[in-house]
Coordinates of C-alpha atoms in Angstrom, one line a residue:
X2 CA 34.5 -0.1 173.9
X3 CA 35.4 1.3 177.3
X4 CA 33.6 4.3 178.8
X5 CA 35.1 7.8 178.9
X6 CA 38.2 8.2 181.1
X7 CA 37.8 9.8 184.5
X8 CA 38.8 13.6 184.3
X9 CA 42.0 14.4 186.1
X10 CA 40.3 16.8 188.4
X11 CA 38.0 13.9 189.6
X12 CA 41.0 11.7 190.1
X13 CA 42.7 14.2 192.2
X14 CA 39.5 14.9 194.2
X15 CA 39.1 11.2 194.8
X16 CA 42.7 11.0 196.0
X17 CA 42.3 13.9 198.4
X18 CA 39.1 12.3 199.8
X19 CA 41.0 9.1 200.5
X20 CA 43.9 11.0 202.1
X21 CA 41.5 12.9 204.5
X22 CA 39.6 9.7 205.4
X23 CA 42.9 7.9 206.1
X24 CA 44.2 10.6 208.4
X25 CA 41.4 10.1 210.8
X26 CA 41.2 6.3 210.4
X27 CA 42.8 3.9 212.9
X28 CA 45.9 2.2 211.3
X29 CA 45.9 -1.5 211.1
X30 CA 49.4 -2.4 210.0
X31 CA 49.8 -5.7 208.1
X32 CA 51.7 -8.3 209.9
X33 CA 53.4 -9.3 206.7
X34 CA 54.8 -5.7 206.4
X35 CA 56.3 -6.0 209.8
X36 CA 57.9 -9.4 209.0
X37 CA 59.2 -8.0 205.6
X38 CA 60.8 -5.0 207.3
X39 CA 62.5 -7.1 209.9
X40 CA 63.8 -9.4 207.2
X41 CA 65.1 -6.4 205.3
X42 CA 66.8 -5.1 208.5
X43 CA 68.8 -8.3 208.7
X44 CA 70.4 -7.7 205.3
X45 CA 72.0 -4.4 206.5
X46 CA 75.1 -3.9 208.6
X47 CA 74.9 -4.7 212.3
X48 CA 73.4 -2.2 214.8
X49 CA 71.5 -0.4 212.0
X50 CA 67.9 0.6 212.4
X51 CA 67.7 0.0 216.1
X52 CA 64.2 1.5 216.2
X53 CA 62.9 -1.4 214.1
X54 CA 61.9 -3.5 217.0
X55 CA 59.6 -6.5 216.9
X56 CA 57.9 -5.3 220.1
X57 CA 56.7 -2.1 218.5
X58 CA 54.8 -1.1 215.4
X59 CA 56.4 0.6 212.3
X60 CA 53.6 3.1 211.9
X61 CA 52.4 3.9 215.4
X62 CA 55.8 3.8 216.9
X63 CA 57.5 5.6 214.0
X64 CA 60.3 3.3 213.0
X65 CA 63.0 5.5 211.5
X66 CA 62.6 5.9 207.7
X67 CA 59.3 4.1 207.4
X68 CA 56.4 6.0 205.7
X69 CA 52.9 4.7 206.3
X70 CA 49.5 5.3 204.8
X71 CA 46.4 3.9 206.5
X72 CA 48.6 1.4 208.4
X73 CA 50.3 0.2 205.2
X74 CA 54.0 0.8 204.5
X75 CA 54.3 2.9 201.4
X76 CA 57.8 4.3 201.6
X77 CA 61.3 3.7 202.9
X78 CA 63.3 6.9 203.4
X79 CA 66.6 5.4 204.8
X80 CA 68.7 8.4 203.9
X81 CA 72.1 9.0 205.5
X82 CA 71.9 6.2 208.1
X83 CA 75.3 4.7 207.6
X84 CA 73.8 1.6 206.0
X85 CA 75.8 -1.0 204.2
X86 CA 75.4 -4.7 203.2
X87 CA 73.0 -6.3 200.7
X88 CA 69.5 -5.1 200.1
X89 CA 67.0 -8.0 200.4
X90 CA 64.8 -7.4 197.3
X91 CA 62.6 -10.4 198.2
X92 CA 61.7 -8.6 201.5
X93 CA 60.9 -5.4 199.6
X94 CA 58.6 -7.4 197.2
X95 CA 56.6 -8.6 200.2
X96 CA 55.7 -5.0 201.1
X97 CA 52.8 -4.7 198.7
X98 CA 52.1 -1.0 199.2
X99 CA 55.7 0.1 198.7
X100 CA 55.9 3.0 196.3
X101 CA 59.0 5.1 197.3
X102 CA 62.5 4.0 198.2
X103 CA 65.5 6.1 199.3
X104 CA 68.8 4.6 200.4
X105 CA 70.7 7.8 199.6
X106 CA 74.0 8.9 201.2
X107 CA 74.9 5.5 202.7
X108 CA 77.8 3.1 201.9
X109 CA 76.2 0.5 199.6
X110 CA 78.4 -0.8 196.8
X111 CA 78.4 -3.2 193.9
X112 CA 75.9 -3.6 191.0
X113 CA 72.5 -2.0 191.1
X114 CA 70.1 -4.4 193.0
X115 CA 67.0 -5.8 191.3
X116 CA 64.7 -3.0 192.1
X117 CA 63.2 -3.6 188.7
X118 CA 61.3 -6.4 190.4
X119 CA 59.3 -3.7 192.2
X120 CA 57.2 -2.7 189.2
X121 CA 54.9 -0.3 191.2
X122 CA 57.7 2.0 192.4
X123 CA 57.3 5.7 191.8
X124 CA 60.5 7.0 193.2
X125 CA 64.0 5.3 193.1
X126 CA 66.6 7.4 194.7
X127 CA 70.1 6.0 195.0
X128 CA 72.3 9.1 195.2
X129 CA 75.7 9.3 197.0
X130 CA 76.6 5.6 197.3
X131 CA 79.3 3.4 195.7
X132 CA 77.1 1.5 193.2
X133 CA 79.1 0.5 190.2
X134 CA 79.0 -1.4 186.9
X135 CA 76.7 -1.3 184.0
X136 CA 72.9 -1.1 184.2
X137 CA 71.2 -3.5 181.7
X138 CA 69.6 -1.8 178.8
X139 CA 66.1 -3.2 179.6
X140 CA 66.4 -2.7 183.4
X141 CA 63.6 -0.2 183.6
X142 CA 61.3 -1.8 181.1
X143 CA 58.8 -3.1 183.8
X144 CA 58.9 0.1 185.9
X145 CA 56.4 2.2 184.1
X146 CA 55.2 4.0 187.2
X147 CA 58.6 5.6 188.0
X148 CA 58.5 9.4 188.3
X149 CA 61.8 10.1 189.9
X150 CA 65.1 8.3 189.3
X151 CA 68.2 9.6 191.2
X152 CA 71.4 7.6 190.5
X153 CA 73.8 10.5 190.9
X154 CA 77.2 10.4 192.6
X155 CA 77.9 6.7 192.2
X156 CA 80.3 4.7 190.0
X157 CA 77.9 3.4 187.3
X158 CA 79.5 2.7 183.9
X159 CA 78.4 1.7 180.4
X160 CA 75.6 3.2 178.4
X161 CA 72.5 5.0 179.7
X162 CA 69.7 2.3 179.5
X163 CA 67.3 3.1 176.7
X164 CA 64.5 1.8 178.9
X165 CA 65.2 4.6 181.4
X166 CA 64.7 7.3 178.8
X167 CA 61.4 5.7 177.7
X168 CA 59.6 5.7 181.0
X169 CA 56.1 7.2 180.4
X170 CA 55.8 9.2 183.7
X171 CA 59.5 10.2 184.3
X172 CA 59.7 13.8 185.7
X173 CA 63.1 13.8 187.5
X174 CA 66.3 12.2 186.3
X175 CA 69.7 12.7 187.9
X176 CA 72.6 10.5 186.9
X177 CA 75.4 13.1 187.2
X178 CA 78.7 12.3 188.8
X179 CA 79.0 8.7 187.3
X180 CA 81.0 7.2 184.4
X181 CA 78.2 6.7 181.9
X182 CA 79.6 6.7 178.4
X183 CA 78.4 6.5 174.8
X184 CA 75.5 8.3 173.1
X185 CA 72.5 9.7 175.0
X186 CA 69.3 7.9 174.1
X187 CA 66.4 10.2 173.1
X188 CA 63.9 11.0 175.8
X189 CA 60.5 9.8 174.8
X190 CA 58.4 12.1 176.9
X191 CA 60.5 15.3 177.3
X192 CA 57.5 17.6 178.1
X193 CA 57.0 15.8 181.5
X194 CA 60.6 16.3 182.6
X195 CA 61.0 18.9 185.4
X196 CA 64.6 18.2 186.5
X197 CA 67.4 16.7 184.4
X198 CA 71.1 16.3 185.1
X199 CA 73.5 14.2 183.0
X200 CA 76.6 16.2 183.9
X201 CA 80.1 15.0 184.7
X202 CA 80.0 11.6 183.0
X203 CA 81.8 10.4 179.8
X204 CA 79.0 10.8 177.4
X205 CA 79.7 11.7 173.8
X206 CA 78.0 12.5 170.5
X207 CA 75.2 14.8 169.6
X208 CA 72.6 15.7 172.3
X209 CA 69.2 14.4 171.1
X210 CA 66.7 17.0 170.0
X211 CA 64.3 15.9 172.7
X212 CA 66.9 17.2 175.3
X213 CA 68.0 20.3 173.5
X214 CA 65.6 22.6 175.4
X215 CA 67.2 21.8 178.8
X216 CA 69.9 24.1 180.3
X217 CA 73.5 23.6 179.3
X218 CA 74.4 22.9 183.0
X219 CA 72.6 19.6 182.6
X220 CA 75.4 18.4 180.3
X221 CA 78.6 20.0 181.5
X222 CA 81.6 17.7 182.2
X223 CA 81.1 15.5 179.2
X224 CA 83.9 16.5 176.8
X225 CA 82.5 14.4 174.0
X226 CA 79.1 16.0 173.8
X227 CA 78.0 18.5 171.2
X228 CA 74.9 20.2 169.9
X229 CA 72.3 22.4 171.6
X230 CA 72.2 23.6 174.3
X231 CA 76.0 23.4 174.3
X232 CA 78.1 25.9 172.3
X233 CA 80.1 23.1 170.8
X234 CA 79.0 22.4 167.2
X235 CA 78.9 18.7 166.2
X236 CA 80.4 19.4 162.7
X237 CA 83.5 21.0 164.3
X238 CA 84.0 17.9 166.5
X239 CA 83.6 15.5 163.6
X240 CA 86.3 17.4 161.5
X241 CA 89.0 16.5 164.0
X242 CA 88.6 12.7 164.0
X243 CA 88.3 12.8 160.2
X244 CA 91.6 14.6 159.8
X245 CA 93.3 12.3 162.3
X246 CA 91.9 9.3 160.4
X247 CA 93.4 10.6 157.1
X248 CA 96.7 11.2 158.7
X249 CA 96.7 7.8 160.2
X250 CA 95.9 6.2 156.8
X251 CA 98.8 8.0 155.1
X252 CA 101.1 6.9 157.9
X253 CA 100.1 3.3 157.3
X254 CA 100.8 3.6 153.6
X255 CA 104.2 5.2 154.2
X256 CA 105.2 2.5 156.6
X257 CA 103.9 -0.5 154.9
X258 CA 107.4 -1.6 153.7
X259 CA 108.7 -1.3 157.2
X260 CA 105.8 -3.5 158.4
X261 CA 106.6 -6.2 155.8
X262 CA 110.3 -6.3 156.7
X263 CA 109.4 -6.4 160.4
X264 CA 107.1 -9.4 159.7
X265 CA 110.0 -11.3 158.0
X266 CA 112.2 -10.6 161.1
X267 CA 109.5 -11.9 163.4
X268 CA 109.3 -15.2 161.4
X269 CA 113.0 -15.7 161.9
X270 CA 112.6 -15.6 165.7
X271 CA 109.3 -17.5 166.0
X272 CA 111.1 -20.8 166.4
X273 CA 113.0 -19.5 169.4
X274 CA 109.9 -18.0 170.9
X275 CA 107.9 -21.3 170.8
X276 CA 109.9 -22.7 173.7
X277 CA 108.7 -20.0 176.0
X278 CA 105.0 -20.2 175.1
X279 CA 103.9 -22.8 177.6
X280 CA 105.4 -21.0 180.5
X281 CA 103.8 -17.8 179.2
X282 CA 100.4 -19.5 179.0
X283 CA 100.6 -20.4 182.7
X284 CA 101.1 -16.7 183.4
X285 CA 98.2 -15.8 181.2
X286 CA 95.9 -18.0 183.2
X287 CA 96.2 -15.5 186.1
X288 CA 95.2 -12.5 183.9
X289 CA 91.7 -13.9 183.3
X290 CA 90.1 -13.3 186.7
X291 CA 86.4 -13.0 187.0
X292 CA 84.9 -9.9 188.6
X293 CA 83.4 -10.3 192.0
X294 CA 79.6 -10.3 191.7
X295 CA 78.6 -8.2 194.6
X296 CA 74.8 -8.0 195.0
X297 CA 74.7 -4.9 197.0
X298 CA 72.5 -2.1 198.1
X299 CA 71.3 0.8 196.0
X300 CA 70.4 4.3 197.3
X301 CA 67.0 5.5 196.5
X302 CA 65.3 8.8 196.8
X303 CA 61.9 9.8 197.8
X304 CA 59.0 8.9 195.6
X305 CA 56.0 10.9 194.8
X306 CA 56.9 13.4 197.4
X307 CA 59.7 15.6 197.6
X308 CA 63.4 17.7 197.5
X309 CA 62.3 18.8 196.2
X310 CA 61.5 15.8 197.1
X311 CA 58.2 14.1 199.1
X312 CA 55.8 11.5 199.2
X313 CA 52.9 10.8 201.5
X314 CA 49.3 11.6 201.7
X315 CA 48.1 14.2 204.1
X316 CA 45.2 13.9 206.3
X317 CA 43.2 16.9 207.4
X318 CA 40.8 17.7 210.1
X319 CA 37.5 19.6 209.8
X320 CA 36.3 23.0 210.9
X321 CA 33.0 24.3 212.1
X322 CA 30.8 27.1 210.9
X323 CA 30.6 30.6 212.4
X324 CA 32.8 31.5 215.3
X325 CA 34.2 28.1 215.9
X326 CA 35.5 28.2 212.4
X327 CA 37.5 31.3 213.1
X328 CA 38.8 30.2 216.5
X329 CA 38.8 26.4 216.0
X330 CA 37.4 23.8 218.3
X331 CA 38.0 20.2 219.4
X332 CA 35.9 17.3 220.3
X333 CA 36.4 13.8 221.7
X334 CA 39.4 12.4 223.5
X335 CA 41.3 10.9 220.6
X336 CA 42.6 14.1 219.1
X337 CA 40.0 14.0 216.3
X338 CA 39.4 17.7 216.4
X339 CA 38.8 20.4 213.7
X340 CA 41.2 22.3 211.7
X341 CA 42.0 25.3 214.0
X342 CA 42.3 28.6 212.2
X343 CA 45.1 30.8 213.6
X344 CA 45.3 33.3 210.7
X345 CA 42.1 34.2 208.7
X346 CA 43.7 36.7 206.3
X347 CA 43.3 34.2 203.5
X348 CA 39.7 33.3 204.5
X349 CA 38.1 30.6 206.6
X350 CA 38.3 27.1 205.3
X351 CA 37.8 23.6 206.6
X352 CA 37.4 20.0 205.7
X353 CA 34.8 20.5 203.0
X354 CA 37.0 23.0 201.2
X355 CA 40.0 20.7 201.3
X356 CA 37.9 17.8 200.0
X357 CA 37.2 19.8 196.9
X358 CA 40.9 20.6 196.4
X359 CA 43.4 19.0 194.0
X360 CA 46.3 17.6 196.0
X361 CA 49.9 16.5 195.3
X362 CA 52.9 15.7 197.4
X363 CA 55.7 18.3 197.1
X364 CA 58.3 17.7 199.8
X365 CA 59.7 15.6 202.6
X366 CA 62.1 17.1 205.1
X367 CA 63.5 16.4 208.5
X368 CA 60.4 17.8 210.3
X369 CA 57.8 16.2 208.1
X370 CA 56.2 15.7 204.7
X371 CA 54.5 18.5 202.7
X372 CA 51.5 18.4 200.4
X373 CA 50.0 21.1 198.1
X374 CA 46.2 21.5 197.9
X375 CA 44.5 24.0 195.5
X376 CA 41.0 24.9 196.8
X377 CA 38.1 25.9 194.6
X378 CA 38.4 29.6 195.5
X379 CA 41.9 29.6 194.0
X380 CA 43.8 29.5 197.3
X381 CA 46.8 27.2 197.2
X382 CA 48.0 25.9 200.6
X383 CA 50.7 23.6 201.8
X384 CA 49.9 21.0 204.4
X385 CA 52.9 19.9 206.5
X386 CA 52.6 16.7 208.4
X387 CA 54.8 17.1 211.5
X388 CA 55.9 14.3 213.7
X389 CA 58.0 14.2 216.9
X390 CA 56.2 17.2 218.3
X391 CA 54.9 15.9 221.6
X392 CA 57.0 18.2 223.8
X393 CA 54.1 20.4 224.8
X394 CA 50.6 19.7 226.0
X395 CA 47.6 20.3 223.7
X396 CA 46.9 23.6 225.4
X397 CA 50.5 24.8 225.3
X398 CA 50.8 23.8 221.7
X399 CA 47.7 25.8 220.8
X400 CA 49.2 28.9 222.5
X401 CA 52.3 28.6 220.5
X402 CA 50.5 28.0 217.2
X403 CA 48.2 31.0 217.8
X404 CA 51.3 33.1 218.6
X405 CA 52.8 32.0 215.2
X406 CA 49.5 32.8 213.5
X407 CA 49.5 36.4 214.8
X408 CA 52.9 37.2 213.2
X409 CA 52.9 39.7 210.4
X410 CA 56.0 40.4 208.3
X411 CA 56.5 40.4 204.6
X412 CA 59.5 38.0 204.9
X413 CA 57.9 35.6 207.3
X414 CA 55.3 32.9 206.2
X415 CA 52.6 32.9 208.8
X416 CA 50.7 29.6 209.3
X417 CA 46.9 29.7 208.5
X418 CA 45.7 26.7 210.5
X419 CA 46.7 23.5 212.3
X420 CA 45.4 20.2 213.5
X421 CA 46.4 18.6 216.7
X422 CA 46.8 14.8 217.0
X423 CA 48.9 13.0 219.5
X424 CA 50.9 11.1 216.9
X425 CA 51.4 14.0 214.5
X426 CA 50.3 17.5 213.7
X427 CA 49.2 19.3 210.6
X428 CA 50.4 22.8 209.9
X429 CA 48.7 24.6 207.0
X430 CA 50.2 27.7 205.3
X431 CA 49.9 29.5 202.0
X432 CA 51.7 28.0 199.0
X433 CA 54.5 30.0 197.4
X434 CA 54.7 30.0 193.6
X435 CA 58.4 29.4 193.0
X436 CA 58.9 26.8 195.7
X437 CA 62.1 27.0 197.8
X438 CA 65.4 28.7 197.3
X439 CA 67.0 25.3 197.4
X440 CA 64.9 24.1 194.4
X441 CA 65.4 27.3 192.4
X442 CA 69.2 27.2 193.0
X443 CA 69.9 23.5 192.5
X444 CA 66.9 21.8 191.1
X445 CA 65.3 23.9 188.4
X446 CA 68.2 25.6 186.7
X447 CA 66.5 25.4 183.3
X448 CA 63.5 27.5 184.3
X449 CA 64.3 29.9 187.1
X450 CA 68.0 29.8 187.5
X451 CA 68.6 32.3 184.6
X452 CA 66.6 34.9 186.6
X453 CA 68.9 34.6 189.6
X454 CA 71.1 37.5 188.6
X455 CA 73.1 39.4 191.2
X456 CA 70.4 42.0 192.0
X457 CA 67.9 39.2 192.6
X458 CA 70.2 37.3 194.8
X459 CA 71.0 40.4 196.9
X460 CA 67.3 41.0 197.2
X461 CA 66.8 37.5 198.5
X462 CA 69.6 37.9 201.1
X463 CA 68.1 41.2 202.3
X464 CA 64.7 39.7 202.6
X465 CA 66.0 36.8 204.6
X466 CA 67.9 39.0 207.1
X467 CA 64.8 41.3 207.5
X468 CA 62.7 38.2 208.3
X469 CA 65.4 36.9 210.7
X470 CA 65.6 40.3 212.4
X471 CA 61.9 40.2 213.0
X472 CA 62.0 36.6 214.4
X473 CA 64.9 37.4 216.7
X474 CA 62.9 40.3 218.0
X475 CA 59.7 38.4 218.4
X476 CA 61.4 35.3 220.0
X477 CA 64.2 37.0 221.8
X478 CA 63.9 34.7 224.8
X479 CA 64.4 31.6 222.6
X480 CA 67.8 29.9 222.2
X481 CA 66.8 29.4 218.6
X482 CA 64.4 32.1 217.3
X483 CA 64.4 30.3 213.9
X484 CA 66.3 27.0 214.5
X485 CA 66.0 25.6 211.0
X486 CA 67.2 28.3 208.6
X487 CA 68.4 26.7 205.3
X488 CA 67.6 27.2 201.6
X489 CA 64.8 24.6 201.6
X490 CA 63.0 26.7 204.2
X491 CA 63.3 30.0 202.3
X492 CA 60.2 30.1 200.0
X493 CA 60.0 32.5 197.1
X494 CA 57.1 34.4 195.6
X495 CA 56.6 35.4 192.0
X496 CA 58.9 38.4 192.5
X497 CA 61.5 36.4 194.3
X498 CA 60.6 38.1 197.6
X499 CA 61.6 35.5 200.2
X500 CA 59.5 34.2 203.1
X501 CA 60.9 32.2 206.0
X502 CA 59.3 28.9 207.0
X503 CA 59.7 26.2 209.7
X504 CA 60.7 28.7 212.3
X505 CA 60.3 28.7 216.1
X506 CA 59.6 25.0 216.2
X507 CA 62.4 24.1 218.6
X508 CA 60.3 24.5 221.8
X509 CA 57.6 22.2 220.2
X510 CA 59.9 19.4 218.9
X511 CA 61.1 16.4 220.9
X512 CA 64.7 17.2 221.8
X513 CA 66.3 14.1 220.2
X514 CA 64.5 14.7 217.0
X515 CA 65.3 18.5 217.0
X516 CA 69.0 17.6 217.1
X517 CA 68.6 15.4 214.1
X518 CA 66.2 17.5 212.0
X519 CA 67.1 21.2 212.7
X520 CA 70.0 22.8 210.9
X521 CA 71.0 25.0 213.8
X522 CA 72.2 21.9 215.6
X523 CA 74.9 21.6 212.8
X524 CA 76.6 24.7 214.1
X525 CA 80.2 24.3 215.5
X526 CA 79.2 25.2 219.0
X527 CA 76.7 22.3 219.2
X528 CA 79.0 19.8 217.4
X529 CA 81.8 20.6 219.9
X530 CA 80.0 21.6 223.1
X531 CA 76.3 20.6 222.6
X532 CA 75.2 24.2 223.1
X533 CA 73.1 26.5 220.9
X534 CA 72.2 30.2 221.0
X535 CA 70.7 32.8 218.7
X536 CA 74.2 33.0 217.1
X537 CA 73.6 29.4 215.8
X538 CA 71.0 31.1 213.6
X539 CA 73.7 33.4 212.4
X540 CA 75.8 30.5 211.4
X541 CA 72.9 29.1 209.3
X542 CA 72.5 32.6 207.7
X543 CA 76.2 32.5 206.7
X544 CA 75.7 29.1 205.0
X545 CA 72.8 30.5 202.9
X546 CA 74.8 33.6 201.9
X547 CA 77.7 31.4 200.7
X548 CA 75.3 29.1 198.9
X549 CA 73.8 32.0 197.0
X550 CA 77.1 33.5 196.1
X551 CA 78.8 30.3 195.0
X552 CA 75.8 28.5 193.6
X553 CA 77.1 25.3 195.3
X554 CA 75.0 22.9 197.3
X555 CA 76.5 23.0 200.9
X556 CA 77.7 19.6 202.2
X557 CA 76.7 21.1 205.6
X558 CA 73.1 20.3 204.8
X559 CA 73.9 16.6 204.7
X560 CA 74.1 14.8 208.0
X561 CA 77.5 13.3 207.3
X562 CA 78.7 15.9 204.8
X563 CA 79.1 13.2 202.2
X564 CA 78.3 15.0 198.9
X565 CA 77.8 18.6 198.0
X566 CA 80.6 21.2 198.6
X567 CA 82.1 22.1 201.9
X568 CA 81.5 25.8 201.4
X569 CA 82.9 26.8 204.8
X570 CA 86.4 25.3 204.1
X571 CA 86.4 26.4 200.5
X572 CA 85.4 30.0 201.2
X573 CA 87.7 30.5 204.1
X574 CA 90.7 29.0 202.2
X575 CA 90.0 31.1 199.1
X576 CA 89.7 34.3 201.2
X577 CA 93.0 33.6 202.9
X578 CA 94.7 33.2 199.5
X579 CA 92.9 36.2 198.1
X580 CA 91.2 34.1 195.4
X581 CA 87.6 35.4 196.1
X582 CA 86.9 35.6 192.3
X583 CA 87.1 31.8 192.1
X584 CA 84.2 31.5 194.6
X585 CA 81.6 33.5 192.7
X586 CA 79.0 31.5 190.8
X587 CA 79.8 31.8 187.0
X588 CA 76.1 32.7 186.5
X589 CA 76.7 36.1 188.1
X590 CA 80.5 36.5 187.9
X591 CA 80.2 38.2 184.5
X592 CA 78.6 41.2 186.3
X593 CA 82.0 42.7 186.9
X594 CA 80.7 46.1 187.9
X595 CA 79.2 44.5 191.1
X596 CA 82.2 42.3 192.0
X597 CA 83.1 44.5 194.9
X598 CA 79.6 44.2 196.3
X599 CA 79.8 40.4 195.9
X600 CA 83.1 40.2 197.8
X601 CA 81.7 42.4 200.5
X602 CA 78.7 40.1 201.0
X603 CA 81.1 37.1 200.8
X604 CA 83.1 38.5 203.7
X605 CA 80.0 39.1 205.7
X606 CA 79.0 35.5 205.1
X607 CA 82.5 34.4 206.2
X608 CA 82.1 36.4 209.4
X609 CA 78.7 34.6 210.1
X610 CA 80.3 31.2 209.9
X611 CA 83.1 31.8 212.4
X612 CA 83.5 28.6 214.4
X613 CA 83.8 30.6 217.7
X614 CA 80.4 32.1 218.4
X615 CA 82.0 34.9 220.4
X616 CA 83.9 36.1 217.3
X617 CA 80.9 35.5 215.0
X618 CA 78.6 38.4 214.0
X619 CA 75.4 38.8 215.9
X620 CA 72.2 39.0 213.9
X621 CA 71.8 42.8 214.3
X622 CA 75.3 43.6 213.0
X623 CA 74.9 41.1 210.1
X624 CA 71.7 42.9 209.1
X625 CA 73.3 46.3 209.3
X626 CA 76.2 45.4 207.1
X627 CA 74.1 43.6 204.5
X628 CA 71.7 46.6 204.3
X629 CA 74.6 48.8 203.4
X630 CA 75.3 46.9 200.2
X631 CA 73.6 48.6 197.3
X632 CA 73.3 47.4 193.7

């Protein structure tokens, strides 16, 4: 008989110990990993992944999309890179530490590749591609470690594989926007599921009881579905086919004589038809063409991290006792310094406190990965692992971080501590209970979305603009006082009071990376003229306002706008045609007494997204107009 299982707290503690040790260890990348990655690169379209160069190292030289842990490749986040071709599964099998894959928002097509040969994967994210065909029923049978499966917005057909619904650790399942058909298999472990979306397919029949507790939005767009949580009663749907069947049977009886007479007539002309059969058979030969068997790429999403998303381990430095704990200190020449406290309002903590904390990966964005740690005193913190931040010297970086740590505003999340290392930096801040606005709006509709009524949404907008006004005052000399305002960087407390995150990082971030990672660089003035200004932040504010009012995920957040909804074009066209009512999220549209206020805010949002920054509202005017709106 085996001994008692290790408590979960001990497992998490052990994990965090490992992460911390790894952060300060010298990476020793496996040569086999490098060879496998280069082999994988060859299977993609030409000129893709130029940073994957044999003369450099994937981990220390930061090959695009490669996630490393202690010198071992653990994840591939090849999202929105214009990739196409055939994914080399054998190359992926050679990467022994691989746990997360994301090929999302590329141009792969054909049947789903044999990712099921990678039995240790935890995240498989294949959103926004052109994958097609049926997925074998037992495809996921050997992938028991999977926690996240995102197959949405492809062209998959056939039934939902039963093996997918029986995964023992599945927490996120998104297959919306495909052509799956037939009955929905029951979900074996429904209590684990955090995010489910089966909408906009061709599914039919009664929704299994194991899925009845999810929000109705998870099943919309499937005309043949019935049962909870939908309003369609299955008995009502069954009555229609039964009546049709009875009518059809009666019709057959009434016409049986006609059928017999027609049969006799057919016999008469059979002899004449025989002479044409051989020629017809030759024609028939061309109707039996085999389908082309394209063994193409699949898009994957981030594994145990994320999108809401996420995946890697964080490594943290250590802090000293007494005064040095409060001010921070460094030692050595290799960047192996302490955690430097820049805001002690939540107390002083260091490496020993973090080693006792339970840790989990919670996100992975353009600027870095995020990890949650809960310390023994009850304080929950987020550790962000930031890369491509070598624009300033250590001393100048310290000045900027201490300046951020001194900020105090109810709608601005102030960092608590940081760690400086040449290759990457750690920024530690307080954890917000309800995660981000992006997740609440689009990723957790069954739990929090019902609370996002009109007063709550207006409260969130007002909190955002108050925070933005503060930042534009504090960093008035910056071209981008925030620089990365989007719904994933608006964090929500228990009372839905918003706090802004990832602000004022533009002066710290390497310019080329800032252009790729920060949302302000998606503004029309940068796209057309490669110029940004504080009004670029206003454009970002306008997108969030439209996102909150419409409930749609903006395609502007995606680097090639493939997927989501073009809220800019949609809103401007609807306003021009006086069809504003069609824009409002149905979740709040029934609040007809406030429709005038919603339209007012909609028009402010439209004024914030003006393509010409001269005609666009400035931040101060946007704040004034929004504050005038009362519930």
